[in-house]
Amino acid sequence: MIVDKRSIVITGFMGTGKSSIGQLLADELGRPFADMDSLIEMRASKTISEIFAQDGETVFRQIERQVLSDLVAEQGQVIATGGGALVSEENLILAEDSGLVICLDASPEALAERLEGDESRPLLQQGDTLTSIRTLLAARRSAYARIPWHIDTTKRSENEIVAQILSMWRGQPNSYHISSTAGDYAIVIADHITPNLPSLLQAHCGQGAVMIVSDENVWHYYGKAVEGALKTMDRPVHRLILPPGEQHKNLDTLSQLYEGFVAAGLDRSSTVVALGGGVITDMAGFAASTYMRGIGLIQMPTTLLGMVDASVGGKVAVDLPSGKNLVGAFMAPRLVAIDPALASTLDETQVQCGLAEIIKAGIIDDPELFERLEQGDAPLRWMVERALEVKIRIVQQDPQEHGLRAVLNLGHTFGHAFELLSNYTLPHGFAVSMGTATAARTAEIMGLCNSETCQRIENTLQRHNLPVRWPAESIKAVIQAMQSDKKTLKGVMRLVLPHDIGQVDLYSIDDLAVVRQALERSRA
């Protein structure tokens, strides 16, 4: 009996072992196996070579698309595709909607050895197999790169490959793809993702050295496992371990990162793996974006806050004494690797900080997510995925914050001011919670939302032990700090304010009396 109805789709270049691996995997899982090339030949009553010779590639691709559509509708199978089947983005979407898609890779030399003399491959030019393979691989490289999960089969046995696919599958993986002006990248989410880091890095990053950047607290729990997994690759692996805390997210620490990169000999082919919470993903990301004008970056968030906010969206930054995130850049990582299981070691404060961002996501664009948390708790992974989907939808439309993306800053202008005045001793999630509640009060005063909506927001934050009142600092000092926020434009304060759950907008605030009144109502 198949409990999980998703399919596993094995794709990749010809000669990577899709059919044999797919059959072994199906046998291991007790699932039906479907080889698309065989089914195409049955449907056309001729070989693939004959289809290409007699009808042309266009007809072949039409049959291929129909066979794929029929297969993904069946559910619960292991499917081996032809090498070009998922080059079409439409076909890739079909496959990804059906379940887990894994791309098998191999070196051109290994593929040439496996395919030499095989006359059943119509797209290979006989006589110079290696050159033909390299040419076709180059043409397909960008299409294969859209697939998050890859396994290199060059020097591995079929049993080893099947074991790795099973490890991926049991992590219940899900993936998203972000296209932006800063670059395309994948977000993968899976339980116990660490053993699969080498395959992910191999598929999405350069072939140079790897630098793990983490902090002392995170390294204690996860550092050795991540380092051990990455050291199975044939490339140098280095590490830089920093002191924890927002107070270290500054230009002095950034300078230490640059010096560490130089000492390790990192170059344009190298990759930084940012292992930690929002401070590490922001700071290591900014260092990677500016070192040698940009090197590869993998974001691996270890906090709930990092998973749903800091690591996703392609924004990286450090703080200045005068304000939070004032020095930063837009940079697309090569990959974001999220493992919700890492949240198991978080203390209560860290979990609360993540919940503040998740509740904020619900207020912005997911009423169902908000209502679930309004009523009580929800499964961690479900919350992470829903909050991620809110951010991805918005970032996809406005990657460099020219307009719509600004709504993700709900609560941040107030919150950043509270953080700055605390000398960054106030946890970011607590500041966001206070800022969100104060933004709701501002909207109520301005007549943008009713008192019931404002109260629902406060009650939901408090239900999850989050603060909604800010410390009794000077209102004048808070407003001065807000005016130094990067969202202020030509001296005019801009605030994201809610109309209703799932509906927010950005407003320019000319009358600071409204802000003072909201701060007064929200003061502890």
mmCIF file of N, CA and C in Angstrom, residues 475-517:
data_model
loop_
_atom_site.group_PDB
_atom_site.id
_atom_site.type_symbol
_atom_site.label_atom_id
_atom_site.label_comp_id
_atom_site.label_asym_id
_atom_site.label_seq_id
_atom_site.Cartn_x
_atom_site.Cartn_y
_atom_site.Cartn_z
ATOM 1 N N ILE A 475 9.592 59.013 23.473
ATOM 2 C CA ILE A 475 8.930 58.965 22.169
ATOM 3 C C ILE A 475 9.741 59.763 21.151
ATOM 4 N N LYS A 476 10.316 60.877 21.582
ATOM 5 C CA LYS A 476 11.141 61.677 20.671
ATOM 6 C C LYS A 476 12.320 60.865 20.154
ATOM 7 N N ALA A 477 12.956 60.079 21.039
ATOM 8 C CA ALA A 477 14.107 59.264 20.628
ATOM 9 C C ALA A 477 13.684 58.184 19.635
ATOM 10 N N VAL A 478 12.504 57.598 19.845
ATOM 11 C CA VAL A 478 12.008 56.569 18.929
ATOM 12 C C VAL A 478 11.791 57.175 17.543
ATOM 13 N N ILE A 479 11.158 58.341 17.491
ATOM 14 C CA ILE A 479 10.874 58.969 16.191
ATOM 15 C C ILE A 479 12.171 59.353 15.484
ATOM 16 N N GLN A 480 13.160 59.845 16.237
ATOM 17 C CA GLN A 480 14.449 60.168 15.622
ATOM 18 C C GLN A 480 15.096 58.915 15.029
ATOM 19 N N ALA A 481 15.010 57.807 15.757
ATOM 20 C CA ALA A 481 15.571 56.549 15.248
ATOM 21 C C ALA A 481 14.811 56.074 14.009
ATOM 22 N N MET A 482 13.506 56.242 14.015
ATOM 23 C CA MET A 482 12.696 55.848 12.851
ATOM 24 C C MET A 482 13.051 56.681 11.626
ATOM 25 N N GLN A 483 13.380 57.950 11.836
ATOM 26 C CA GLN A 483 13.693 58.820 10.707
ATOM 27 C C GLN A 483 15.037 58.486 10.060
ATOM 28 N N SER A 484 15.877 57.718 10.768
ATOM 29 C CA SER A 484 17.140 57.267 10.176
ATOM 30 C C SER A 484 16.984 55.918 9.472
ATOM 31 N N ASP A 485 15.776 55.362 9.548
ATOM 32 C CA ASP A 485 15.525 54.064 8.907
ATOM 33 C C ASP A 485 15.654 54.203 7.388
ATOM 34 N N LYS A 486 16.156 53.147 6.745
ATOM 35 C CA LYS A 486 16.411 53.210 5.297
ATOM 36 C C LYS A 486 15.139 53.323 4.476
ATOM 37 N N LYS A 487 13.971 53.067 5.080
ATOM 38 C CA LYS A 487 12.715 53.187 4.324
ATOM 39 C C LYS A 487 12.200 54.626 4.275
ATOM 40 N N THR A 488 12.817 55.511 5.091
ATOM 41 C CA THR A 488 12.457 56.922 5.018
ATOM 42 C C THR A 488 12.947 57.494 3.689
ATOM 43 N N LEU A 489 12.092 58.225 3.003
ATOM 44 C CA LEU A 489 12.414 58.736 1.667
ATOM 45 C C LEU A 489 12.303 60.255 1.658
ATOM 46 N N LYS A 490 13.434 60.919 1.397
ATOM 47 C CA LYS A 490 13.478 62.387 1.340
ATOM 48 C C LYS A 490 12.896 63.006 2.613
ATOM 49 N N GLY A 491 13.222 62.379 3.738
ATOM 50 C CA GLY A 491 12.788 62.896 5.022
ATOM 51 C C GLY A 491 11.375 62.541 5.415
ATOM 52 N N VAL A 492 10.633 61.858 4.527
ATOM 53 C CA VAL A 492 9.250 61.475 4.827
ATOM 54 C C VAL A 492 9.221 60.022 5.313
ATOM 55 N N MET A 493 8.665 59.822 6.487
ATOM 56 C CA MET A 493 8.580 58.484 7.057
ATOM 57 C C MET A 493 7.568 57.646 6.279
ATOM 58 N N ARG A 494 7.923 56.402 6.002
ATOM 59 C CA ARG A 494 7.008 55.493 5.301
ATOM 60 C C ARG A 494 6.761 54.270 6.171
ATOM 61 N N LEU A 495 5.499 53.953 6.376
ATOM 62 C CA LEU A 495 5.111 52.838 7.237
ATOM 63 C C LEU A 495 4.208 51.869 6.482
ATOM 64 N N VAL A 496 4.420 50.580 6.723
ATOM 65 C CA VAL A 496 3.498 49.564 6.226
ATOM 66 C C VAL A 496 2.421 49.385 7.287
ATOM 67 N N LEU A 497 1.152 49.547 6.878
ATOM 68 C CA LEU A 497 0.040 49.523 7.831
ATOM 69 C C LEU A 497 -1.041 48.561 7.354
ATOM 70 N N PRO A 498 -1.668 47.825 8.290
ATOM 71 C CA PRO A 498 -2.704 46.861 7.907
ATOM 72 C C PRO A 498 -4.070 47.501 7.718
ATOM 73 N N HIS A 499 -4.809 47.016 6.725
ATOM 74 C CA HIS A 499 -6.228 47.349 6.565
ATOM 75 C C HIS A 499 -7.073 46.244 7.207
ATOM 76 N N ASP A 500 -6.631 45.019 6.953
ATOM 77 C CA ASP A 500 -7.341 43.837 7.443
ATOM 78 C C ASP A 500 -6.328 42.700 7.442
ATOM 79 N N ILE A 501 -6.720 41.550 7.957
ATOM 80 C CA ILE A 501 -5.813 40.406 7.916
ATOM 81 C C ILE A 501 -5.678 39.958 6.461
ATOM 82 N N GLY A 502 -4.440 39.978 5.964
ATOM 83 C CA GLY A 502 -4.188 39.629 4.571
ATOM 84 C C GLY A 502 -4.162 40.818 3.642
ATOM 85 N N GLN A 503 -4.270 42.037 4.191
ATOM 86 C CA GLN A 503 -4.274 43.237 3.353
ATOM 87 C C GLN A 503 -3.524 44.354 4.063
ATOM 88 N N VAL A 504 -2.359 44.712 3.508
ATOM 89 C CA VAL A 504 -1.558 45.804 4.048
ATOM 90 C C VAL A 504 -1.134 46.713 2.898
ATOM 91 N N ASP A 505 -0.647 47.910 3.249
ATOM 92 C CA ASP A 505 -0.174 48.830 2.207
ATOM 93 C C ASP A 505 0.866 49.766 2.813
ATOM 94 N N LEU A 506 1.611 50.441 1.934
ATOM 95 C CA LEU A 506 2.673 51.354 2.346
ATOM 96 C C LEU A 506 2.151 52.783 2.303
ATOM 97 N N TYR A 507 2.404 53.553 3.378
ATOM 98 C CA TYR A 507 1.917 54.927 3.477
ATOM 99 C C TYR A 507 3.059 55.877 3.821
ATOM 100 N N SER A 508 3.040 57.037 3.196
ATOM 101 C CA SER A 508 3.933 58.133 3.579
ATOM 102 C C SER A 508 3.240 58.930 4.681
ATOM 103 N N ILE A 509 3.954 59.147 5.775
ATOM 104 C CA ILE A 509 3.353 59.785 6.947
ATOM 105 C C ILE A 509 3.880 61.216 7.076
ATOM 106 N N ASP A 510 3.014 62.153 6.780
ATOM 107 C CA ASP A 510 3.385 63.565 6.909
ATOM 108 C C ASP A 510 3.136 64.080 8.324
ATOM 109 N N ASP A 511 2.117 63.559 8.972
ATOM 110 C CA ASP A 511 1.704 64.057 10.286
ATOM 111 C C ASP A 511 2.300 63.151 11.373
ATOM 112 N N LEU A 512 3.409 63.579 11.957
ATOM 113 C CA LEU A 512 4.059 62.755 12.982
ATOM 114 C C LEU A 512 3.252 62.685 14.266
ATOM 115 N N ALA A 513 2.225 63.532 14.393
ATOM 116 C CA ALA A 513 1.367 63.460 15.579
ATOM 117 C C ALA A 513 0.678 62.098 15.649
ATOM 118 N N VAL A 514 0.353 61.533 14.487
ATOM 119 C CA VAL A 514 -0.269 60.207 14.438
ATOM 120 C C VAL A 514 0.694 59.159 15.000
ATOM 121 N N VAL A 515 1.972 59.256 14.616
ATOM 122 C CA VAL A 515 2.979 58.308 15.098
ATOM 123 C C VAL A 515 3.162 58.468 16.602
ATOM 124 N N ARG A 516 3.211 59.721 17.069
ATOM 125 C CA ARG A 516 3.362 59.948 18.509
ATOM 126 C C ARG A 516 2.187 59.357 19.280
ATOM 127 N N GLN A 517 0.989 59.524 18.755
ATOM 128 C CA GLN A 517 -0.199 58.995 19.426
ATOM 129 C C GLN A 517 -0.166 57.478 19.479
#
